[in-house]
Every structure is written in structure tokens, then in C-alpha cells.
mmCIF file with all atom_site columns, C-alpha atoms in Angstrom:
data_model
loop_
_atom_site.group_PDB
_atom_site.id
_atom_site.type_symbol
_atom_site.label_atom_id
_atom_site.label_alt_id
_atom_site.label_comp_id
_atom_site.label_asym_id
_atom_site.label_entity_id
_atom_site.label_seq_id
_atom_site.pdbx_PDB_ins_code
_atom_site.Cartn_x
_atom_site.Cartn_y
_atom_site.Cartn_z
_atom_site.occupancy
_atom_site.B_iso_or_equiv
_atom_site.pdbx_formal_charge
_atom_site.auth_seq_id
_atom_site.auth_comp_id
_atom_site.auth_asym_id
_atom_site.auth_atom_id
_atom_site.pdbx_PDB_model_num
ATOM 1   C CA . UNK Y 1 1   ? 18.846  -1.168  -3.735  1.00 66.00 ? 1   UNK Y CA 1
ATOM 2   C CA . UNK Y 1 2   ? 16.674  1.975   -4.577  1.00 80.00 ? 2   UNK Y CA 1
ATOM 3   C CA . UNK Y 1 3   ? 13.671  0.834   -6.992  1.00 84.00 ? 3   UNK Y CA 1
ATOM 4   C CA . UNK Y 1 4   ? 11.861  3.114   -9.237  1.00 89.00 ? 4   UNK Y CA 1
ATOM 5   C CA . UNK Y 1 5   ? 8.475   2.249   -10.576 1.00 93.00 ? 5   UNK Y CA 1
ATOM 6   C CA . UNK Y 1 6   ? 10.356  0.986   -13.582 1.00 93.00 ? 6   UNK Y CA 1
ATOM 7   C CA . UNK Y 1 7   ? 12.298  -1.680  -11.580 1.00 94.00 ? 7   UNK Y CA 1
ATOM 8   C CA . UNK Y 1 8   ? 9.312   -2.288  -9.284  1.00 94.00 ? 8   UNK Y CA 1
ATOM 9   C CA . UNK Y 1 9   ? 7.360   -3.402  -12.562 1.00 96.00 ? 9   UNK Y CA 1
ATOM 10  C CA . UNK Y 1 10  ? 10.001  -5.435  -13.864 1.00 95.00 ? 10  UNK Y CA 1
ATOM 11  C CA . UNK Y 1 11  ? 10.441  -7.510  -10.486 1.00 94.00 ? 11  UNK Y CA 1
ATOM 12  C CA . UNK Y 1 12  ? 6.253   -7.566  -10.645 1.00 96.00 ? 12  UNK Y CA 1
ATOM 13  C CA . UNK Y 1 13  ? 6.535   -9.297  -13.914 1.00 97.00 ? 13  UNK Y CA 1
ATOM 14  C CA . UNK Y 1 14  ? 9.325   -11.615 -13.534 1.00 97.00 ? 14  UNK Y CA 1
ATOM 15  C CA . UNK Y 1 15  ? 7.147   -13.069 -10.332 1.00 96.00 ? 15  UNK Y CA 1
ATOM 16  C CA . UNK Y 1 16  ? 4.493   -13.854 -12.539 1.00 97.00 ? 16  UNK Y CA 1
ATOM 17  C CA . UNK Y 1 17  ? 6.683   -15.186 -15.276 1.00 97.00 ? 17  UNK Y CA 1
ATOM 18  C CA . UNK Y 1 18  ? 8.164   -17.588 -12.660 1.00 96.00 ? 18  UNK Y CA 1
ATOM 19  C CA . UNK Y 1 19  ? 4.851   -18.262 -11.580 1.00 96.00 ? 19  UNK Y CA 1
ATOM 20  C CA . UNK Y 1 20  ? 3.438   -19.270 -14.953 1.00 96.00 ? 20  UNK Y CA 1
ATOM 21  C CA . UNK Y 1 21  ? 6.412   -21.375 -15.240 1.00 95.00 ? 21  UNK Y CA 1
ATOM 22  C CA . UNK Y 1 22  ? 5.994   -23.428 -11.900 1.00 94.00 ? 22  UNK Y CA 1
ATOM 23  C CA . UNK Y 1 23  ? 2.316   -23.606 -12.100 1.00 94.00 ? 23  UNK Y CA 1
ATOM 24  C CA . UNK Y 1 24  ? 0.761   -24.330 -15.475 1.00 92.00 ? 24  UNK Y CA 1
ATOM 25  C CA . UNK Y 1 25  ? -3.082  -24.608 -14.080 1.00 93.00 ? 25  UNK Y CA 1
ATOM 26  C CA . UNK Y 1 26  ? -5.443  -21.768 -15.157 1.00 95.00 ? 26  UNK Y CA 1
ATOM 27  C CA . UNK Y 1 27  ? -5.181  -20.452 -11.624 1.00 95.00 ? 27  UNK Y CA 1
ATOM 28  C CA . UNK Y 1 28  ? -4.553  -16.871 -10.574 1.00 96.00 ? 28  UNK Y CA 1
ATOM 29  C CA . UNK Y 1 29  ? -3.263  -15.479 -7.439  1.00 97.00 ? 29  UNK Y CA 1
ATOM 30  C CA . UNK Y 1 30  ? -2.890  -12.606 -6.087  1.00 97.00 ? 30  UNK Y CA 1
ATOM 31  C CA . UNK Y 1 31  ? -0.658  -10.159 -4.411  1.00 97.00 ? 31  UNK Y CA 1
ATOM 32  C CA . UNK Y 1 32  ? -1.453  -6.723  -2.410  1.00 96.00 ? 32  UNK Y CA 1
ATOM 33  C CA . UNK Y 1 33  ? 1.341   -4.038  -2.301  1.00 96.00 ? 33  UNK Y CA 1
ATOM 34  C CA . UNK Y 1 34  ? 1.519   -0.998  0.164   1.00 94.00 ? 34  UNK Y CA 1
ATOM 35  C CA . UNK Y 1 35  ? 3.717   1.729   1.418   1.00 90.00 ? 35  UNK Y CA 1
ATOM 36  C CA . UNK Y 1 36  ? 6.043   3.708   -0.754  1.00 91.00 ? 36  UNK Y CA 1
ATOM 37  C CA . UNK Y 1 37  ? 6.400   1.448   -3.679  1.00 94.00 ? 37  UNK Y CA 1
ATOM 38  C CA . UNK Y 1 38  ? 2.284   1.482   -3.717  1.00 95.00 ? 38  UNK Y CA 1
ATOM 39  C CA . UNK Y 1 39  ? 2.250   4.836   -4.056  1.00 95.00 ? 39  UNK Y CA 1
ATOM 40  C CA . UNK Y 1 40  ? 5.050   4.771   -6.796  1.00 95.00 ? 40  UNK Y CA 1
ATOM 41  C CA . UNK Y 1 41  ? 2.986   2.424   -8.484  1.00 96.00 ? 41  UNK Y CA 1
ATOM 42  C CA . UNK Y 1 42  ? -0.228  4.944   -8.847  1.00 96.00 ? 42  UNK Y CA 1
ATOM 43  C CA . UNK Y 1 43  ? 2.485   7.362   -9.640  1.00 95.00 ? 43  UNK Y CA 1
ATOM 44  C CA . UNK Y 1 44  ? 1.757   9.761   -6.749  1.00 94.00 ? 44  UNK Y CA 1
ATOM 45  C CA . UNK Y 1 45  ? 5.262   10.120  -5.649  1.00 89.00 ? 45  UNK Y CA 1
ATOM 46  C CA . UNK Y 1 46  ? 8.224   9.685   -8.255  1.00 86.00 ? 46  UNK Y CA 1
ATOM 47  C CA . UNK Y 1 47  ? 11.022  8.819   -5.483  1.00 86.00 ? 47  UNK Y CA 1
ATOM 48  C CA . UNK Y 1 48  ? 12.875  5.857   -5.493  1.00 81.00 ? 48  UNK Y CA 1
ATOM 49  C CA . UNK Y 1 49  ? 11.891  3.276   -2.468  1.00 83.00 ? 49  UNK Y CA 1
ATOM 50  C CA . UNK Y 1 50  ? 13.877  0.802   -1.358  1.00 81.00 ? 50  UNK Y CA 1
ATOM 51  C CA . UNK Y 1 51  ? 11.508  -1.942  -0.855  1.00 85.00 ? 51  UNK Y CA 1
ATOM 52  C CA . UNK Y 1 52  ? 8.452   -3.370  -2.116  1.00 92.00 ? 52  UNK Y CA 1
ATOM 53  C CA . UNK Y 1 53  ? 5.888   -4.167  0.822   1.00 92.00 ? 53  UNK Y CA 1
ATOM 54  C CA . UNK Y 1 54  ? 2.838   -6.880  0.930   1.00 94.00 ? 54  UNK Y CA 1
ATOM 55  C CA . UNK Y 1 55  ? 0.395   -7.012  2.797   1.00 92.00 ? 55  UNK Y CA 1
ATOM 56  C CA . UNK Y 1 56  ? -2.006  -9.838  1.197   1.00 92.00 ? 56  UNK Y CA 1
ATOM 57  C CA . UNK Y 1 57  ? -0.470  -12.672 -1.326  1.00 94.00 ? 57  UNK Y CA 1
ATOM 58  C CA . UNK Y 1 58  ? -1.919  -16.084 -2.431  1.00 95.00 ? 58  UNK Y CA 1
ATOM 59  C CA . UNK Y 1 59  ? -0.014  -18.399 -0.248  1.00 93.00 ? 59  UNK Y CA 1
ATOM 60  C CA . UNK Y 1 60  ? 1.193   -20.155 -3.541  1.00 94.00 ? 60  UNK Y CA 1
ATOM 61  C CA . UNK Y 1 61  ? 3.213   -16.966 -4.716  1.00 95.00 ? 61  UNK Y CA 1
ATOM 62  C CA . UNK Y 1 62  ? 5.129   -16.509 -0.969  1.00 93.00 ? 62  UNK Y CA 1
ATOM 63  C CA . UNK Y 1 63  ? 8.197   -18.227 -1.939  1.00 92.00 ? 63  UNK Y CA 1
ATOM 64  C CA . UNK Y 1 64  ? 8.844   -16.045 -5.158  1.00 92.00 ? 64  UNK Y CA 1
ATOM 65  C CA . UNK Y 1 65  ? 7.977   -13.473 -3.444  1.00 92.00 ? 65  UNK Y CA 1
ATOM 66  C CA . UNK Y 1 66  ? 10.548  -13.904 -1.119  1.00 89.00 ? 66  UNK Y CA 1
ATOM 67  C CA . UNK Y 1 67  ? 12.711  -14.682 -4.130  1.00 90.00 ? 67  UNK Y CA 1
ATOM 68  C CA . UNK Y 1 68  ? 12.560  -10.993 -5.250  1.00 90.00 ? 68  UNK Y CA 1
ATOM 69  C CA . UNK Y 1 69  ? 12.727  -9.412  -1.919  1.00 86.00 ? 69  UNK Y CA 1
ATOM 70  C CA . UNK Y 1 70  ? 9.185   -8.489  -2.043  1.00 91.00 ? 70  UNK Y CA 1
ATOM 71  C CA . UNK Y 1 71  ? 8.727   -8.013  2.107   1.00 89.00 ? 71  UNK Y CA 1
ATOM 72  C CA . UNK Y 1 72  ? 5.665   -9.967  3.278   1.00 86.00 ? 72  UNK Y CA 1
ATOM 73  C CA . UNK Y 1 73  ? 6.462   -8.709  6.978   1.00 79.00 ? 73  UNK Y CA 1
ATOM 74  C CA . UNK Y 1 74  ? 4.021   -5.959  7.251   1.00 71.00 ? 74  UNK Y CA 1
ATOM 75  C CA . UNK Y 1 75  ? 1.811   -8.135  9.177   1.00 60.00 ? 75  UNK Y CA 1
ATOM 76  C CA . UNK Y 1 76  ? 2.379   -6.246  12.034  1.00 57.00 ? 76  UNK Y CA 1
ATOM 77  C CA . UNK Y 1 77  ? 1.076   -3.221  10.353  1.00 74.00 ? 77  UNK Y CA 1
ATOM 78  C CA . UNK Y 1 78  ? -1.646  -5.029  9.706   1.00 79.00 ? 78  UNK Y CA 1
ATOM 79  C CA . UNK Y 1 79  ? -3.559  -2.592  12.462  1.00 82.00 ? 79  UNK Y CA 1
ATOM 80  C CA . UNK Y 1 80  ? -2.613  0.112   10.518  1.00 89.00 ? 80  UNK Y CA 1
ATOM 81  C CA . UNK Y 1 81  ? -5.280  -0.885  7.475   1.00 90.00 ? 81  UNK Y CA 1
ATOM 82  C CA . UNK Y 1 82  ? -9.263  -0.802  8.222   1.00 89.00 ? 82  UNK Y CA 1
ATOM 83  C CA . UNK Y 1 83  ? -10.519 -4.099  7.962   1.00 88.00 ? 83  UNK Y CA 1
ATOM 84  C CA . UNK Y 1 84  ? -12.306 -3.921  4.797   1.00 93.00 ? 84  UNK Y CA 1
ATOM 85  C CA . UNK Y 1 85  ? -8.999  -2.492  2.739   1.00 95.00 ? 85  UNK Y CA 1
ATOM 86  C CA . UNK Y 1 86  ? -9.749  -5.466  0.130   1.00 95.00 ? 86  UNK Y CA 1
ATOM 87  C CA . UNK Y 1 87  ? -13.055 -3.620  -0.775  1.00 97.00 ? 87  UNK Y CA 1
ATOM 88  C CA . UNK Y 1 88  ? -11.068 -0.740  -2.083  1.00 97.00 ? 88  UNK Y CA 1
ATOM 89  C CA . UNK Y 1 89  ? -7.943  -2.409  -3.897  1.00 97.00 ? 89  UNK Y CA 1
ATOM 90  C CA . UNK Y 1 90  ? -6.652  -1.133  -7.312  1.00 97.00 ? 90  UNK Y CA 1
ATOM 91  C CA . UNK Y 1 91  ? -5.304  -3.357  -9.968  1.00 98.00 ? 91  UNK Y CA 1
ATOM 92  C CA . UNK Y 1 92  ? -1.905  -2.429  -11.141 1.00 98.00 ? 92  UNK Y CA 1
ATOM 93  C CA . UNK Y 1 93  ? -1.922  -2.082  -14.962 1.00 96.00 ? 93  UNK Y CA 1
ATOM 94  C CA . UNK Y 1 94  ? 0.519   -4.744  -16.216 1.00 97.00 ? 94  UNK Y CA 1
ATOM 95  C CA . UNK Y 1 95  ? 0.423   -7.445  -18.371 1.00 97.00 ? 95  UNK Y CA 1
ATOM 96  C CA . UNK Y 1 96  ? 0.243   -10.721 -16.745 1.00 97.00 ? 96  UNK Y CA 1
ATOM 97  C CA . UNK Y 1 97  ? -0.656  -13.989 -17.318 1.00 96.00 ? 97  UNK Y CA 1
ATOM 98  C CA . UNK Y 1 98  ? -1.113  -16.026 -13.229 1.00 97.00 ? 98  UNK Y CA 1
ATOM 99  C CA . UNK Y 1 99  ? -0.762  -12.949 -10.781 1.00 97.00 ? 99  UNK Y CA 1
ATOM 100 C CA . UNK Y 1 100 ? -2.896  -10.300 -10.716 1.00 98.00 ? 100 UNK Y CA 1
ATOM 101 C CA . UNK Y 1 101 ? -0.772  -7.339  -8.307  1.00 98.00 ? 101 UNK Y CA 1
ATOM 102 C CA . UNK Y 1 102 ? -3.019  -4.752  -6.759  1.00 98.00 ? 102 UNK Y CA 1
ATOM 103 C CA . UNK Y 1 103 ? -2.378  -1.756  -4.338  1.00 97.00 ? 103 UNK Y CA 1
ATOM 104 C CA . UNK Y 1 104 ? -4.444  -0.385  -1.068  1.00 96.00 ? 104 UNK Y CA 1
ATOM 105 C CA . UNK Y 1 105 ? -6.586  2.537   -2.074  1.00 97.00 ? 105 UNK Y CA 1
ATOM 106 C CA . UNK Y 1 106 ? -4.951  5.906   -1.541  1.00 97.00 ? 106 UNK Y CA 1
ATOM 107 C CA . UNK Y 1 107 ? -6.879  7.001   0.888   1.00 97.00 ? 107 UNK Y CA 1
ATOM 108 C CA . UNK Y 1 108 ? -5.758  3.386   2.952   1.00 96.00 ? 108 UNK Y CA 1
ATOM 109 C CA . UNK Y 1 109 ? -2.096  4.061   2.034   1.00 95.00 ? 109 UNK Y CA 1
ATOM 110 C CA . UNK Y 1 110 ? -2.490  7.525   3.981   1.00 96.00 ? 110 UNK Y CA 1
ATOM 111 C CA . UNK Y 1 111 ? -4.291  6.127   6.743   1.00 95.00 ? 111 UNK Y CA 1
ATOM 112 C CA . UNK Y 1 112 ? -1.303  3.824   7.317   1.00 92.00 ? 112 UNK Y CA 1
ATOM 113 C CA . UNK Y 1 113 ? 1.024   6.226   7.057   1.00 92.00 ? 113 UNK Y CA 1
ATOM 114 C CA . UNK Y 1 114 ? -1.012  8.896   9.524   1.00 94.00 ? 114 UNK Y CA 1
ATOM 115 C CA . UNK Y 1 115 ? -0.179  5.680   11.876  1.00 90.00 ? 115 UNK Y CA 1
ATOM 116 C CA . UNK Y 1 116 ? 2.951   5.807   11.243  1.00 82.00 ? 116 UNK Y CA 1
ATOM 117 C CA . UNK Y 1 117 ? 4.172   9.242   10.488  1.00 81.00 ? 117 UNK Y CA 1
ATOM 118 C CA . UNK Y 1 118 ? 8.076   8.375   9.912   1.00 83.00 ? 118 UNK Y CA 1
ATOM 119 C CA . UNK Y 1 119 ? 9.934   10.846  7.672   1.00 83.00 ? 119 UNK Y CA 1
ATOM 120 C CA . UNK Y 1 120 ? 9.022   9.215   4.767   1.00 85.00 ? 120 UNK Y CA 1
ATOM 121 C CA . UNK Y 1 121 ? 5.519   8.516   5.441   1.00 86.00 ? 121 UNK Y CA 1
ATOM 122 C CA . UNK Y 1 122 ? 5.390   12.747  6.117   1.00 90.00 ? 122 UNK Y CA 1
ATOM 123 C CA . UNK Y 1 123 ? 6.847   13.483  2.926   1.00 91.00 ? 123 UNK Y CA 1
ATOM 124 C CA . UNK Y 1 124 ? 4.747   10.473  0.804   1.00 92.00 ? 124 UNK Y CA 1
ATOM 125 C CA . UNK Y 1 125 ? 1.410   11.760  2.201   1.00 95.00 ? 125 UNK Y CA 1
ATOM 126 C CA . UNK Y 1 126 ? 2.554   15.924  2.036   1.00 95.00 ? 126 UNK Y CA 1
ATOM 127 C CA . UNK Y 1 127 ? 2.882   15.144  -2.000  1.00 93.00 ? 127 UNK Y CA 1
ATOM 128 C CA . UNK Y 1 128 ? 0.479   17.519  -3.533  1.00 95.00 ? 128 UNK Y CA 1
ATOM 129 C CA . UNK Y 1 129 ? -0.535  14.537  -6.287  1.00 95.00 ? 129 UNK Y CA 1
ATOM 130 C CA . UNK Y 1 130 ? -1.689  12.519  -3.021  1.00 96.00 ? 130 UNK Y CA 1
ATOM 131 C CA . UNK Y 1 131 ? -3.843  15.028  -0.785  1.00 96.00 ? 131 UNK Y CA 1
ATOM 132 C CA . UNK Y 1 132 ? -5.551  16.317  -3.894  1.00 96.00 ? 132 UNK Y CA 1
ATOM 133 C CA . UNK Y 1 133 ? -6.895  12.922  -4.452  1.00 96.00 ? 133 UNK Y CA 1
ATOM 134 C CA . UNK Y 1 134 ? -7.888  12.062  -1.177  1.00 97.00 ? 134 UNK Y CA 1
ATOM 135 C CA . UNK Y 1 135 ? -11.808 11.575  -0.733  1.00 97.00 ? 135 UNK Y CA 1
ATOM 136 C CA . UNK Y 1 136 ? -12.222 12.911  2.966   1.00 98.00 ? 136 UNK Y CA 1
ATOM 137 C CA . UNK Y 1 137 ? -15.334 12.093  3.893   1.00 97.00 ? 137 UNK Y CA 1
ATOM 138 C CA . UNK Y 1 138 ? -13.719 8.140   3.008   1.00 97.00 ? 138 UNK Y CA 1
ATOM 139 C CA . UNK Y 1 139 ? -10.665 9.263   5.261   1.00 97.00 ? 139 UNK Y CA 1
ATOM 140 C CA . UNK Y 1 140 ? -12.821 9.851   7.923   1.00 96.00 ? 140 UNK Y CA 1
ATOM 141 C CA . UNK Y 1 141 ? -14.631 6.961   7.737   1.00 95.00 ? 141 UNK Y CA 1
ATOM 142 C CA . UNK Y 1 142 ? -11.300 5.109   7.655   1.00 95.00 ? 142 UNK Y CA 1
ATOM 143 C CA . UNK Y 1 143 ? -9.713  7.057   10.229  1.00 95.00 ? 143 UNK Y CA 1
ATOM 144 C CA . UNK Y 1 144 ? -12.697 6.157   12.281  1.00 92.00 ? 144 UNK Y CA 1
ATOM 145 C CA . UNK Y 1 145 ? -12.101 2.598   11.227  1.00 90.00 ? 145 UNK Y CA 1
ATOM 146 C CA . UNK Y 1 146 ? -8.612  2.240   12.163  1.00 89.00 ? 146 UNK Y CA 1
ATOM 147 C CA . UNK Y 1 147 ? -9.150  4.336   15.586  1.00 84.00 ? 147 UNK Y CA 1
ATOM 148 C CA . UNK Y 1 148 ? -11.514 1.524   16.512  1.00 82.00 ? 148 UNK Y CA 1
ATOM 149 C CA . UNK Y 1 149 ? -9.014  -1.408  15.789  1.00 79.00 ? 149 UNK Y CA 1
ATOM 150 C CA . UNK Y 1 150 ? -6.178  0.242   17.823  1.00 75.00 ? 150 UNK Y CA 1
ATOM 151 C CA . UNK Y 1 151 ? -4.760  -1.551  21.048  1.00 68.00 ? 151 UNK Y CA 1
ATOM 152 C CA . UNK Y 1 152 ? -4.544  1.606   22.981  1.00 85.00 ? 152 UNK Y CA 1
ATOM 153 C CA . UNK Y 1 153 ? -5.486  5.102   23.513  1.00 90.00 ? 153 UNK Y CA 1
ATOM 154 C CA . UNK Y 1 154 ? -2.034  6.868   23.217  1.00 89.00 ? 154 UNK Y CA 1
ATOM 155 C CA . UNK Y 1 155 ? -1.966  5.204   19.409  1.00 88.00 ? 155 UNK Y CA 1
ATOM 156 C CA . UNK Y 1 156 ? -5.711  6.445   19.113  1.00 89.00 ? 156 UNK Y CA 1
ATOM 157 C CA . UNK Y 1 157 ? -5.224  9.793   20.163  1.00 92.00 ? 157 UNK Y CA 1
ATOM 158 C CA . UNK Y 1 158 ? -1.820  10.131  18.381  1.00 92.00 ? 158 UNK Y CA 1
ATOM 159 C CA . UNK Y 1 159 ? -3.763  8.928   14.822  1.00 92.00 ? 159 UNK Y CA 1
ATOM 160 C CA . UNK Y 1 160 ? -6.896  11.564  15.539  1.00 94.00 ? 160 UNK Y CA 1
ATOM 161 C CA . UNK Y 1 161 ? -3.928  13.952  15.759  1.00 94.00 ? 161 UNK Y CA 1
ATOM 162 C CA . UNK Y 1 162 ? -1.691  13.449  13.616  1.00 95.00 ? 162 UNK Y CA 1
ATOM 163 C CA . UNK Y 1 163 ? -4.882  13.156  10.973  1.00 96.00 ? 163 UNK Y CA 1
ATOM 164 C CA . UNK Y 1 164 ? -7.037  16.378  12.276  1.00 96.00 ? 164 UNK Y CA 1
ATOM 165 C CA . UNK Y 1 165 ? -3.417  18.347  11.723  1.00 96.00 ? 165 UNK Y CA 1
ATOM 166 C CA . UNK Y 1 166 ? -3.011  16.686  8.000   1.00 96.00 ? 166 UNK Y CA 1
ATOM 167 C CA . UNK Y 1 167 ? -6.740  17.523  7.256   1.00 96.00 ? 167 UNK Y CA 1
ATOM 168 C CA . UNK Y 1 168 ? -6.157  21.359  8.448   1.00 96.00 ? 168 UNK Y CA 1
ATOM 169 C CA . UNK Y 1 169 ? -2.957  21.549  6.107   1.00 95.00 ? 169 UNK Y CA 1
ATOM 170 C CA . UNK Y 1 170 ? -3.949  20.216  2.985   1.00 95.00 ? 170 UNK Y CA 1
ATOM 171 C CA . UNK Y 1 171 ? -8.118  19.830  2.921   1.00 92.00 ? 171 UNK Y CA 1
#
């Protein structure tokens, strides 16, 4: 099913109207998105995406999430994010009332996608609304970030690469 920011707000909101339904304590929980539907979310790319990707969620929310198809198995991307991503979140601006939905900073998102690079991730990151956002001297703190985390140096040199040819193109 393709999702556009629409939809992906609608299935935000019905999670936390479940939510306040099962659980009637003042809590509030939390839930990080990434990837495409992130970046739909900031409105930085207008294309439909056919998930919605977590990477962080209170542990109380999992089983709605799973509910609405909202993909907590980006843990093994987890590499892919410097280790101090929840420093940088952005709260999504919608009303609710027990979970509080955020997104990865743009300049994370890109990082993660630099590791990547599928077709999608090109086209998401070659968006003029992303790169003219970007704050590079963060990216290259995060790039160095990320480099360090890496398992090996094919992925390290690939990510220097792949980033030194992005910064070229649109810095």
C-alpha cells in the first residue's frame, strides 16, 4: 500500500488513539520514525512510500505498532545512525494525547541513506528541499560518527565515498 503523508498521519493518530484507549495512566511514550516516510513527514520529498520505519518506540506501543504495519525491523540499520541520533530528534506536529512521534534529524536521515544508497535512498537525498537544508559541517561530524561505528573498511570507505561524491554535487 503506497502512503502519503496524509495516510502516514492518520495511521500516527489512530496508534495513539488506541493507545489512550488501552492505557488510561498519564504516561507518554514514544516512537522514532526514519527513512522515506520520515522524510515525507518534514515534507522534503512528496512521494508516496510504502512503509513507515522505526527505529526507537516505548516498548508499551510495539504491539500497535505492529498493528498498523509500522516496521520496527530497522534494527539492523541501527549502524547506519550515529549514536547520539536521539540528541537531534524532531517532534512531528500532530495532535496527540499518549504518543509523542518524532523523526531522525535530516542530516541523520541522509547519513543513513549515504549507507545505503539504494535507488530510493539516491533519489530521497538528490531532492533539492533536502541538500539545501543540510548543515555540513553536522554531516561531517556525523559521517565521521557513523565511519567509526562501521564493522569494516569496505562499508567505511564505500560511506566516505559515496558522501565526498554527494558533498561535491550538491554543497
Amino acid at each position: 500500500m503506497d502512503l502519503h503523508r496524509d495516510e502516514i498521519i492518520s495511521r500516527l493518530l489512530q496508534v495513539d488513539k488506541d493507545m489512550a484507549l488501552l492505557d488510561t495512566t498519564p504516561d507518554m511514550y514514544s516512537c522514532v520514525i526514519v527513512g522515506g516516510s520520515a522524510l515525507v513527514l518534514m515534507e522534503k520529498i512528496y512521494r508516496s512510500t510504502h512503509d513507515i520505519d522505526s527505529i526507537d518506540a516505548s516498548d508499551q506501543i510495539k504491539p500497535l505498532l505492529e498493528t498498523y504495519n509500522i516496521n520496527m525491523n530497522v534494527k539492523a540499520y541501527r549502524i547506519n545512525f550515529p549514536e547520539d541520533y536521539l540528541d537531534r530528534i524532531i517532534e512531528v506536529d500532530i495532535p496527540t494525547k499518549k504518543v509523542k512521534f518524532y523523526t531522525v534529524s535530516l542530516e541523520d536521515l541522509v547519513v543513513s541513506k549515504l549507507c545505503g544508497m539504494r535507488g530510493k535512498d539516491v533519489e530521497d537525498i538528490e531532492n533539492e528541499l533536502v541538500y539545501q537544508d543540510l548543515n555540513w559541517d553536522l554531516m561531517d561530524e556525523l559521517i565521521d560518527e557513523v565511519c567509526y561505528g562501521l564493522l569494516n573498511d569496505f562499508d567505511v570507505n564505500a560511506l566516505k565515498l559515496n558522501y565526498e561524491n554527494y558533498k561535491e554535487r550538491f554543497k
